[in-house]
């Protein structure tokens, strides 16, 4: 639900005489458009004149919209810039300490992995010694039963008086060979294509360049 302040702003716009005039004019033009029929050069010329009127009306609508919104956009940009400046040191602090936290977590995980590997090797050596002793006594070697050693990994979430901090692993990607990339993952640069075609380029491999009539 919009706030009272927002309702007041919209009400002010609705009551503006220029807005009311343009709104009424828009309704009249759409009504006229529905009745236009082009059957010869004369009516085609009349249609062209009508399109010019619509273009002028749309330009007036856009200008009036900017009259209302430009000051708001300027103020919005100033507010965003101000708060970005306030947030920048916080973001940097988060990156600094967050990076240290991740480095420590990785070191702890690596230490846990190495300890688990050490315990596994000890279990394998113990199993091997038991097999040798059994062979020396002429007994059948005991079945291989190497228990899975468990080492507690560092917690992924730390709870503090100010809140919780969690770490998680995420998969990311980096394109290292564009030529080897499958076609379904290649995206054409539509903006760049549009610019070069409008500039006069008429042949691009894999692209159909054509003319289209627009009003």
PDB file of C-alpha atoms in Angstrom:
ATOM      1  CA  UNK A   1       0.000   0.000   0.000  1.00  0.00           C
ATOM      2  CA  UNK A   2       1.330   3.450  -0.928  1.00  0.00           C
ATOM      3  CA  UNK A   3       2.146   5.833   1.892  1.00  0.00           C
ATOM      4  CA  UNK A   4       0.231   9.053   2.493  1.00  0.00           C
ATOM      5  CA  UNK A   5       3.108  11.053   1.043  1.00  0.00           C
ATOM      6  CA  UNK A   6       3.051   8.995  -2.156  1.00  0.00           C
ATOM      7  CA  UNK A   7      -0.714   9.414  -2.441  1.00  0.00           C
ATOM      8  CA  UNK A   8      -0.318  13.160  -2.101  1.00  0.00           C
ATOM      9  CA  UNK A   9       2.325  13.238  -4.852  1.00  0.00           C
ATOM     10  CA  UNK A  10       0.126  11.229  -7.222  1.00  0.00           C
ATOM     11  CA  UNK A  11      -2.868  13.361  -6.387  1.00  0.00           C
ATOM     12  CA  UNK A  12      -0.860  16.480  -7.206  1.00  0.00           C
ATOM     13  CA  UNK A  13       0.062  15.047 -10.600  1.00  0.00           C
ATOM     14  CA  UNK A  14      -3.514  14.002 -11.347  1.00  0.00           C
ATOM     15  CA  UNK A  15      -4.755  17.498 -10.577  1.00  0.00           C
ATOM     16  CA  UNK A  16      -2.173  19.192 -12.785  1.00  0.00           C
ATOM     17  CA  UNK A  17      -3.954  20.901 -15.695  1.00  0.00           C
ATOM     18  CA  UNK A  18      -1.236  19.885 -18.153  1.00  0.00           C
ATOM     19  CA  UNK A  19      -1.578  16.225 -17.220  1.00  0.00           C
ATOM     20  CA  UNK A  20      -5.349  16.369 -17.518  1.00  0.00           C
ATOM     21  CA  UNK A  21      -5.086  18.063 -20.918  1.00  0.00           C
ATOM     22  CA  UNK A  22      -2.629  15.477 -22.254  1.00  0.00           C
ATOM     23  CA  UNK A  23      -4.684  12.590 -20.879  1.00  0.00           C
ATOM     24  CA  UNK A  24      -7.830  13.866 -22.559  1.00  0.00           C
ATOM     25  CA  UNK A  25      -5.922  14.439 -25.779  1.00  0.00           C
ATOM     26  CA  UNK A  26      -4.588  10.888 -25.695  1.00  0.00           C
ATOM     27  CA  UNK A  27      -8.072   9.460 -25.425  1.00  0.00           C
ATOM     28  CA  UNK A  28      -9.256  11.601 -28.330  1.00  0.00           C
ATOM     29  CA  UNK A  29      -6.333  10.518 -30.513  1.00  0.00           C
ATOM     30  CA  UNK A  30      -6.892   6.795 -29.886  1.00  0.00           C
ATOM     31  CA  UNK A  31     -10.560   7.261 -30.766  1.00  0.00           C
ATOM     32  CA  UNK A  32      -9.594   8.999 -34.002  1.00  0.00           C
ATOM     33  CA  UNK A  33      -7.006   6.286 -34.776  1.00  0.00           C
ATOM     34  CA  UNK A  34      -9.630   3.573 -34.629  1.00  0.00           C
ATOM     35  CA  UNK A  35     -11.714   5.373 -37.239  1.00  0.00           C
ATOM     36  CA  UNK A  36      -8.943   6.063 -39.754  1.00  0.00           C
ATOM     37  CA  UNK A  37      -9.059   4.121 -43.027  1.00  0.00           C
ATOM     38  CA  UNK A  38      -6.416   4.455 -45.726  1.00  0.00           C
ATOM     39  CA  UNK A  39      -7.859   3.853 -49.161  1.00  0.00           C
ATOM     40  CA  UNK A  40      -5.982   6.314 -51.390  1.00  0.00           C
ATOM     41  CA  UNK A  41      -3.146   8.837 -51.445  1.00  0.00           C
ATOM     42  CA  UNK A  42      -5.281  11.544 -49.868  1.00  0.00           C
ATOM     43  CA  UNK A  43      -6.291   9.436 -46.864  1.00  0.00           C
ATOM     44  CA  UNK A  44      -2.703   8.146 -46.610  1.00  0.00           C
ATOM     45  CA  UNK A  45      -1.529  11.777 -46.374  1.00  0.00           C
ATOM     46  CA  UNK A  46      -4.153  12.435 -43.693  1.00  0.00           C
ATOM     47  CA  UNK A  47      -2.886   9.388 -41.799  1.00  0.00           C
ATOM     48  CA  UNK A  48       0.670  10.708 -42.025  1.00  0.00           C
ATOM     49  CA  UNK A  49      -0.494  14.049 -40.615  1.00  0.00           C
ATOM     50  CA  UNK A  50      -2.243  12.157 -37.797  1.00  0.00           C
ATOM     51  CA  UNK A  51       0.946  10.216 -37.020  1.00  0.00           C
ATOM     52  CA  UNK A  52       2.837  13.507 -36.804  1.00  0.00           C
ATOM     53  CA  UNK A  53       0.239  14.769 -34.309  1.00  0.00           C
ATOM     54  CA  UNK A  54       0.630  11.593 -32.245  1.00  0.00           C
ATOM     55  CA  UNK A  55       4.397  11.980 -32.293  1.00  0.00           C
ATOM     56  CA  UNK A  56       4.082  15.568 -31.079  1.00  0.00           C
ATOM     57  CA  UNK A  57       1.663  14.497 -28.346  1.00  0.00           C
ATOM     58  CA  UNK A  58       3.973  11.737 -27.189  1.00  0.00           C
ATOM     59  CA  UNK A  59       6.864  14.184 -27.090  1.00  0.00           C
ATOM     60  CA  UNK A  60       4.797  16.508 -24.870  1.00  0.00           C
ATOM     61  CA  UNK A  61       3.935  13.588 -22.572  1.00  0.00           C
ATOM     62  CA  UNK A  62       7.596  12.651 -22.288  1.00  0.00           C
ATOM     63  CA  UNK A  63       8.641  16.240 -21.621  1.00  0.00           C
ATOM     64  CA  UNK A  64       6.033  16.626 -18.895  1.00  0.00           C
ATOM     65  CA  UNK A  65       7.064  13.330 -17.346  1.00  0.00           C
ATOM     66  CA  UNK A  66      10.649  14.553 -17.205  1.00  0.00           C
ATOM     67  CA  UNK A  67       9.432  17.804 -15.673  1.00  0.00           C
ATOM     68  CA  UNK A  68       8.044  15.800 -12.770  1.00  0.00           C
ATOM     69  CA  UNK A  69      10.661  13.046 -12.520  1.00  0.00           C
ATOM     70  CA  UNK A  70      14.005  14.720 -13.270  1.00  0.00           C
ATOM     71  CA  UNK A  71      14.203  16.565  -9.938  1.00  0.00           C
ATOM     72  CA  UNK A  72      13.263  13.339  -8.168  1.00  0.00           C
ATOM     73  CA  UNK A  73      15.876  11.372 -10.116  1.00  0.00           C
ATOM     74  CA  UNK A  74      18.520  13.977  -9.299  1.00  0.00           C
ATOM     75  CA  UNK A  75      17.596  13.828  -5.633  1.00  0.00           C
ATOM     76  CA  UNK A  76      17.511  10.038  -5.722  1.00  0.00           C
ATOM     77  CA  UNK A  77      20.978   9.858  -7.281  1.00  0.00           C
ATOM     78  CA  UNK A  78      22.334  12.258  -4.656  1.00  0.00           C
ATOM     79  CA  UNK A  79      20.822  10.182  -1.843  1.00  0.00           C
ATOM     80  CA  UNK A  80      22.176   6.925  -3.319  1.00  0.00           C
ATOM     81  CA  UNK A  81      25.640   8.457  -3.739  1.00  0.00           C
ATOM     82  CA  UNK A  82      25.591   9.690  -0.146  1.00  0.00           C
ATOM     83  CA  UNK A  83      24.661   6.328   1.273  1.00  0.00           C
ATOM     84  CA  UNK A  84      27.134   4.541  -0.992  1.00  0.00           C
ATOM     85  CA  UNK A  85      29.862   6.750   0.452  1.00  0.00           C
ATOM     86  CA  UNK A  86      28.704   5.783   3.947  1.00  0.00           C
ATOM     87  CA  UNK A  87      28.547   2.089   3.042  1.00  0.00           C
ATOM     88  CA  UNK A  88      31.906   1.938   1.218  1.00  0.00           C
ATOM     89  CA  UNK A  89      34.068   1.661   4.384  1.00  0.00           C
ATOM     90  CA  UNK A  90      31.663  -0.967   5.741  1.00  0.00           C
ATOM     91  CA  UNK A  91      31.934  -2.983   2.543  1.00  0.00           C
ATOM     92  CA  UNK A  92      35.709  -2.740   2.681  1.00  0.00           C
ATOM     93  CA  UNK A  93      35.750  -3.793   6.330  1.00  0.00           C
ATOM     94  CA  UNK A  94      33.546  -6.767   5.478  1.00  0.00           C
ATOM     95  CA  UNK A  95      35.900  -7.805   2.665  1.00  0.00           C
ATOM     96  CA  UNK A  96      38.995  -7.460   4.855  1.00  0.00           C
ATOM     97  CA  UNK A  97      37.763  -9.447   7.838  1.00  0.00           C
ATOM     98  CA  UNK A  98      35.658 -11.786   5.694  1.00  0.00           C
ATOM     99  CA  UNK A  99      38.767 -12.683   3.712  1.00  0.00           C
ATOM    100  CA  UNK A 100      40.681 -13.391   6.898  1.00  0.00           C
ATOM    101  CA  UNK A 101      37.794 -15.481   8.203  1.00  0.00           C
ATOM    102  CA  UNK A 102      37.712 -17.549   4.995  1.00  0.00           C
ATOM    103  CA  UNK A 103      41.494 -18.008   5.092  1.00  0.00           C
ATOM    104  CA  UNK A 104      41.263 -19.327   8.648  1.00  0.00           C
ATOM    105  CA  UNK A 105      38.329 -21.580   7.797  1.00  0.00           C
ATOM    106  CA  UNK A 106      40.219 -23.050   4.855  1.00  0.00           C
ATOM    107  CA  UNK A 107      43.265 -23.662   7.039  1.00  0.00           C
ATOM    108  CA  UNK A 108      41.086 -25.421   9.605  1.00  0.00           C
ATOM    109  CA  UNK A 109      39.436 -27.541   6.934  1.00  0.00           C
ATOM    110  CA  UNK A 110      42.811 -28.491   5.490  1.00  0.00           C
ATOM    111  CA  UNK A 111      44.090 -29.403   8.939  1.00  0.00           C
ATOM    112  CA  UNK A 112      41.016 -31.581   9.498  1.00  0.00           C
ATOM    113  CA  UNK A 113      41.534 -33.242   6.116  1.00  0.00           C
ATOM    114  CA  UNK A 114      45.185 -33.982   6.862  1.00  0.00           C
ATOM    115  CA  UNK A 115      44.323 -35.389  10.289  1.00  0.00           C
ATOM    116  CA  UNK A 116      41.653 -37.589   8.762  1.00  0.00           C
ATOM    117  CA  UNK A 117      44.147 -38.809   6.173  1.00  0.00           C
ATOM    118  CA  UNK A 118      46.696 -39.522   8.924  1.00  0.00           C
ATOM    119  CA  UNK A 119      44.167 -41.581  10.879  1.00  0.00           C
ATOM    120  CA  UNK A 120      43.227 -43.494   7.730  1.00  0.00           C
ATOM    121  CA  UNK A 121      46.856 -44.387   7.061  1.00  0.00           C
ATOM    122  CA  UNK A 122      47.300 -45.496  10.669  1.00  0.00           C
ATOM    123  CA  UNK A 123      44.259 -47.744  10.328  1.00  0.00           C
ATOM    124  CA  UNK A 124      45.637 -49.219   7.095  1.00  0.00           C
ATOM    125  CA  UNK A 125      49.028 -49.854   8.719  1.00  0.00           C
ATOM    126  CA  UNK A 126      47.358 -51.537  11.680  1.00  0.00           C
ATOM    127  CA  UNK A 127      45.372 -53.739   9.311  1.00  0.00           C
ATOM    128  CA  UNK A 128      48.554 -54.631   7.422  1.00  0.00           C
ATOM    129  CA  UNK A 129      50.368 -55.591  10.641  1.00  0.00           C
ATOM    130  CA  UNK A 130      47.476 -57.816  11.669  1.00  0.00           C
ATOM    131  CA  UNK A 131      47.604 -59.539   8.276  1.00  0.00           C
ATOM    132  CA  UNK A 132      51.364 -60.164   8.636  1.00  0.00           C
ATOM    133  CA  UNK A 133      50.948 -61.614  12.118  1.00  0.00           C
ATOM    134  CA  UNK A 134      48.163 -63.885  10.911  1.00  0.00           C
ATOM    135  CA  UNK A 135      50.323 -65.089   8.020  1.00  0.00           C
ATOM    136  CA  UNK A 136      53.254 -65.809  10.364  1.00  0.00           C
ATOM    137  CA  UNK A 137      50.982 -67.962  12.515  1.00  0.00           C
ATOM    138  CA  UNK A 138      49.554 -69.708   9.476  1.00  0.00           C
ATOM    139  CA  UNK A 139      46.181 -68.202  10.051  1.00  0.00           C
ATOM    140  CA  UNK A 140      43.836 -66.654   7.567  1.00  0.00           C
ATOM    141  CA  UNK A 141      44.294 -62.906   7.280  1.00  0.00           C
ATOM    142  CA  UNK A 142      41.552 -60.994   9.083  1.00  0.00           C
ATOM    143  CA  UNK A 143      38.969 -59.349   6.849  1.00  0.00           C
ATOM    144  CA  UNK A 144      39.762 -55.823   5.835  1.00  0.00           C
ATOM    145  CA  UNK A 145      37.930 -53.588   8.235  1.00  0.00           C
ATOM    146  CA  UNK A 146      39.394 -50.149   8.205  1.00  0.00           C
ATOM    147  CA  UNK A 147      37.063 -47.915  10.207  1.00  0.00           C
ATOM    148  CA  UNK A 148      36.357 -44.538   8.648  1.00  0.00           C
ATOM    149  CA  UNK A 149      38.170 -42.052  10.880  1.00  0.00           C
ATOM    150  CA  UNK A 150      36.200 -38.949  11.670  1.00  0.00           C
ATOM    151  CA  UNK A 151      37.622 -35.542  12.453  1.00  0.00           C
ATOM    152  CA  UNK A 152      35.231 -32.773  13.345  1.00  0.00           C
ATOM    153  CA  UNK A 153      35.352 -30.018  10.741  1.00  0.00           C
ATOM    154  CA  UNK A 154      35.191 -26.373  11.804  1.00  0.00           C
ATOM    155  CA  UNK A 155      31.624 -25.069  12.137  1.00  0.00           C
ATOM    156  CA  UNK A 156      30.230 -23.267   9.092  1.00  0.00           C
ATOM    157  CA  UNK A 157      28.197 -20.879  11.254  1.00  0.00           C
ATOM    158  CA  UNK A 158      29.450 -18.828  14.178  1.00  0.00           C
ATOM    159  CA  UNK A 159      26.878 -17.299  16.510  1.00  0.00           C
ATOM    160  CA  UNK A 160      27.734 -14.025  18.177  1.00  0.00           C
ATOM    161  CA  UNK A 161      25.930 -11.483  20.319  1.00  0.00           C
ATOM    162  CA  UNK A 162      25.459  -9.320  17.201  1.00  0.00           C
ATOM    163  CA  UNK A 163      24.291 -12.064  14.862  1.00  0.00           C
ATOM    164  CA  UNK A 164      25.561 -15.073  12.953  1.00  0.00           C
ATOM    165  CA  UNK A 165      28.322 -15.383  10.371  1.00  0.00           C
ATOM    166  CA  UNK A 166      28.181 -18.296   7.951  1.00  0.00           C
ATOM    167  CA  UNK A 167      30.403 -19.581   5.190  1.00  0.00           C
ATOM    168  CA  UNK A 168      29.401 -21.808   2.305  1.00  0.00           C
ATOM    169  CA  UNK A 169      30.969 -23.167  -0.847  1.00  0.00           C
ATOM    170  CA  UNK A 170      29.613 -21.924  -4.154  1.00  0.00           C
ATOM    171  CA  UNK A 171      30.420 -23.027  -7.701  1.00  0.00           C
ATOM    172  CA  UNK A 172      31.719 -20.311 -10.030  1.00  0.00           C
ATOM    173  CA  UNK A 173      33.038 -20.228 -13.576  1.00  0.00           C
ATOM    174  CA  UNK A 174      35.600 -18.489 -15.758  1.00  0.00           C
ATOM    175  CA  UNK A 175      35.753 -18.725 -19.546  1.00  0.00           C
ATOM    176  CA  UNK A 176      39.305 -19.668 -20.513  1.00  0.00           C
ATOM    177  CA  UNK A 177      38.774 -20.705 -24.163  1.00  0.00           C
ATOM    178  CA  UNK A 178      35.981 -18.921 -26.038  1.00  0.00           C
ATOM    179  CA  UNK A 179      36.509 -21.053 -29.138  1.00  0.00           C
ATOM    180  CA  UNK A 180      35.866 -24.247 -27.193  1.00  0.00           C
ATOM    181  CA  UNK A 181      32.715 -22.878 -25.572  1.00  0.00           C
ATOM    182  CA  UNK A 182      29.543 -24.667 -26.830  1.00  0.00           C
ATOM    183  CA  UNK A 183      27.359 -22.525 -29.083  1.00  0.00           C
ATOM    184  CA  UNK A 184      24.417 -22.535 -26.659  1.00  0.00           C
ATOM    185  CA  UNK A 185      26.510 -20.553 -24.166  1.00  0.00           C
ATOM    186  CA  UNK A 186      27.641 -17.912 -26.644  1.00  0.00           C
ATOM    187  CA  UNK A 187      25.508 -14.753 -26.616  1.00  0.00           C
ATOM    188  CA  UNK A 188      25.603 -12.280 -29.482  1.00  0.00           C
ATOM    189  CA  UNK A 189      26.362  -8.666 -28.577  1.00  0.00           C
ATOM    190  CA  UNK A 190      23.095  -7.205 -29.894  1.00  0.00           C
ATOM    191  CA  UNK A 191      24.046  -3.641 -28.963  1.00  0.00           C
ATOM    192  CA  UNK A 192      27.342  -3.806 -30.853  1.00  0.00           C
ATOM    193  CA  UNK A 193      25.705  -5.504 -33.846  1.00  0.00           C
ATOM    194  CA  UNK A 194      23.045  -2.813 -33.989  1.00  0.00           C
ATOM    195  CA  UNK A 195      25.665  -0.062 -33.945  1.00  0.00           C
ATOM    196  CA  UNK A 196      27.806  -1.480 -36.740  1.00  0.00           C
ATOM    197  CA  UNK A 197      24.785  -2.288 -38.940  1.00  0.00           C
ATOM    198  CA  UNK A 198      23.441   1.245 -38.546  1.00  0.00           C
ATOM    199  CA  UNK A 199      26.942   2.516 -39.332  1.00  0.00           C
ATOM    200  CA  UNK A 200      26.878   0.736 -42.698  1.00  0.00           C
ATOM    201  CA  UNK A 201      28.205  -2.787 -42.195  1.00  0.00           C
ATOM    202  CA  UNK A 202      26.218  -5.117 -44.462  1.00  0.00           C
ATOM    203  CA  UNK A 203      27.975  -8.484 -44.138  1.00  0.00           C
ATOM    204  CA  UNK A 204      28.684 -10.289 -40.872  1.00  0.00           C
ATOM    205  CA  UNK A 205      29.142 -14.088 -40.813  1.00  0.00           C
ATOM    206  CA  UNK A 206      26.179 -15.744 -39.140  1.00  0.00           C
ATOM    207  CA  UNK A 207      24.048 -12.582 -39.196  1.00  0.00           C
ATOM    208  CA  UNK A 208      21.170 -11.725 -41.556  1.00  0.00           C
ATOM    209  CA  UNK A 209      21.190  -8.007 -42.249  1.00  0.00           C
ATOM    210  CA  UNK A 210      18.018  -6.611 -43.776  1.00  0.00           C
ATOM    211  CA  UNK A 211      15.949  -3.483 -44.145  1.00  0.00           C
ATOM    212  CA  UNK A 212      12.603  -3.088 -42.456  1.00  0.00           C
ATOM    213  CA  UNK A 213      10.140  -0.271 -42.904  1.00  0.00           C
ATOM    214  CA  UNK A 214       9.091   1.416 -39.669  1.00  0.00           C
ATOM    215  CA  UNK A 215       6.886   4.398 -38.949  1.00  0.00           C
TER     216      UNK A 215
END
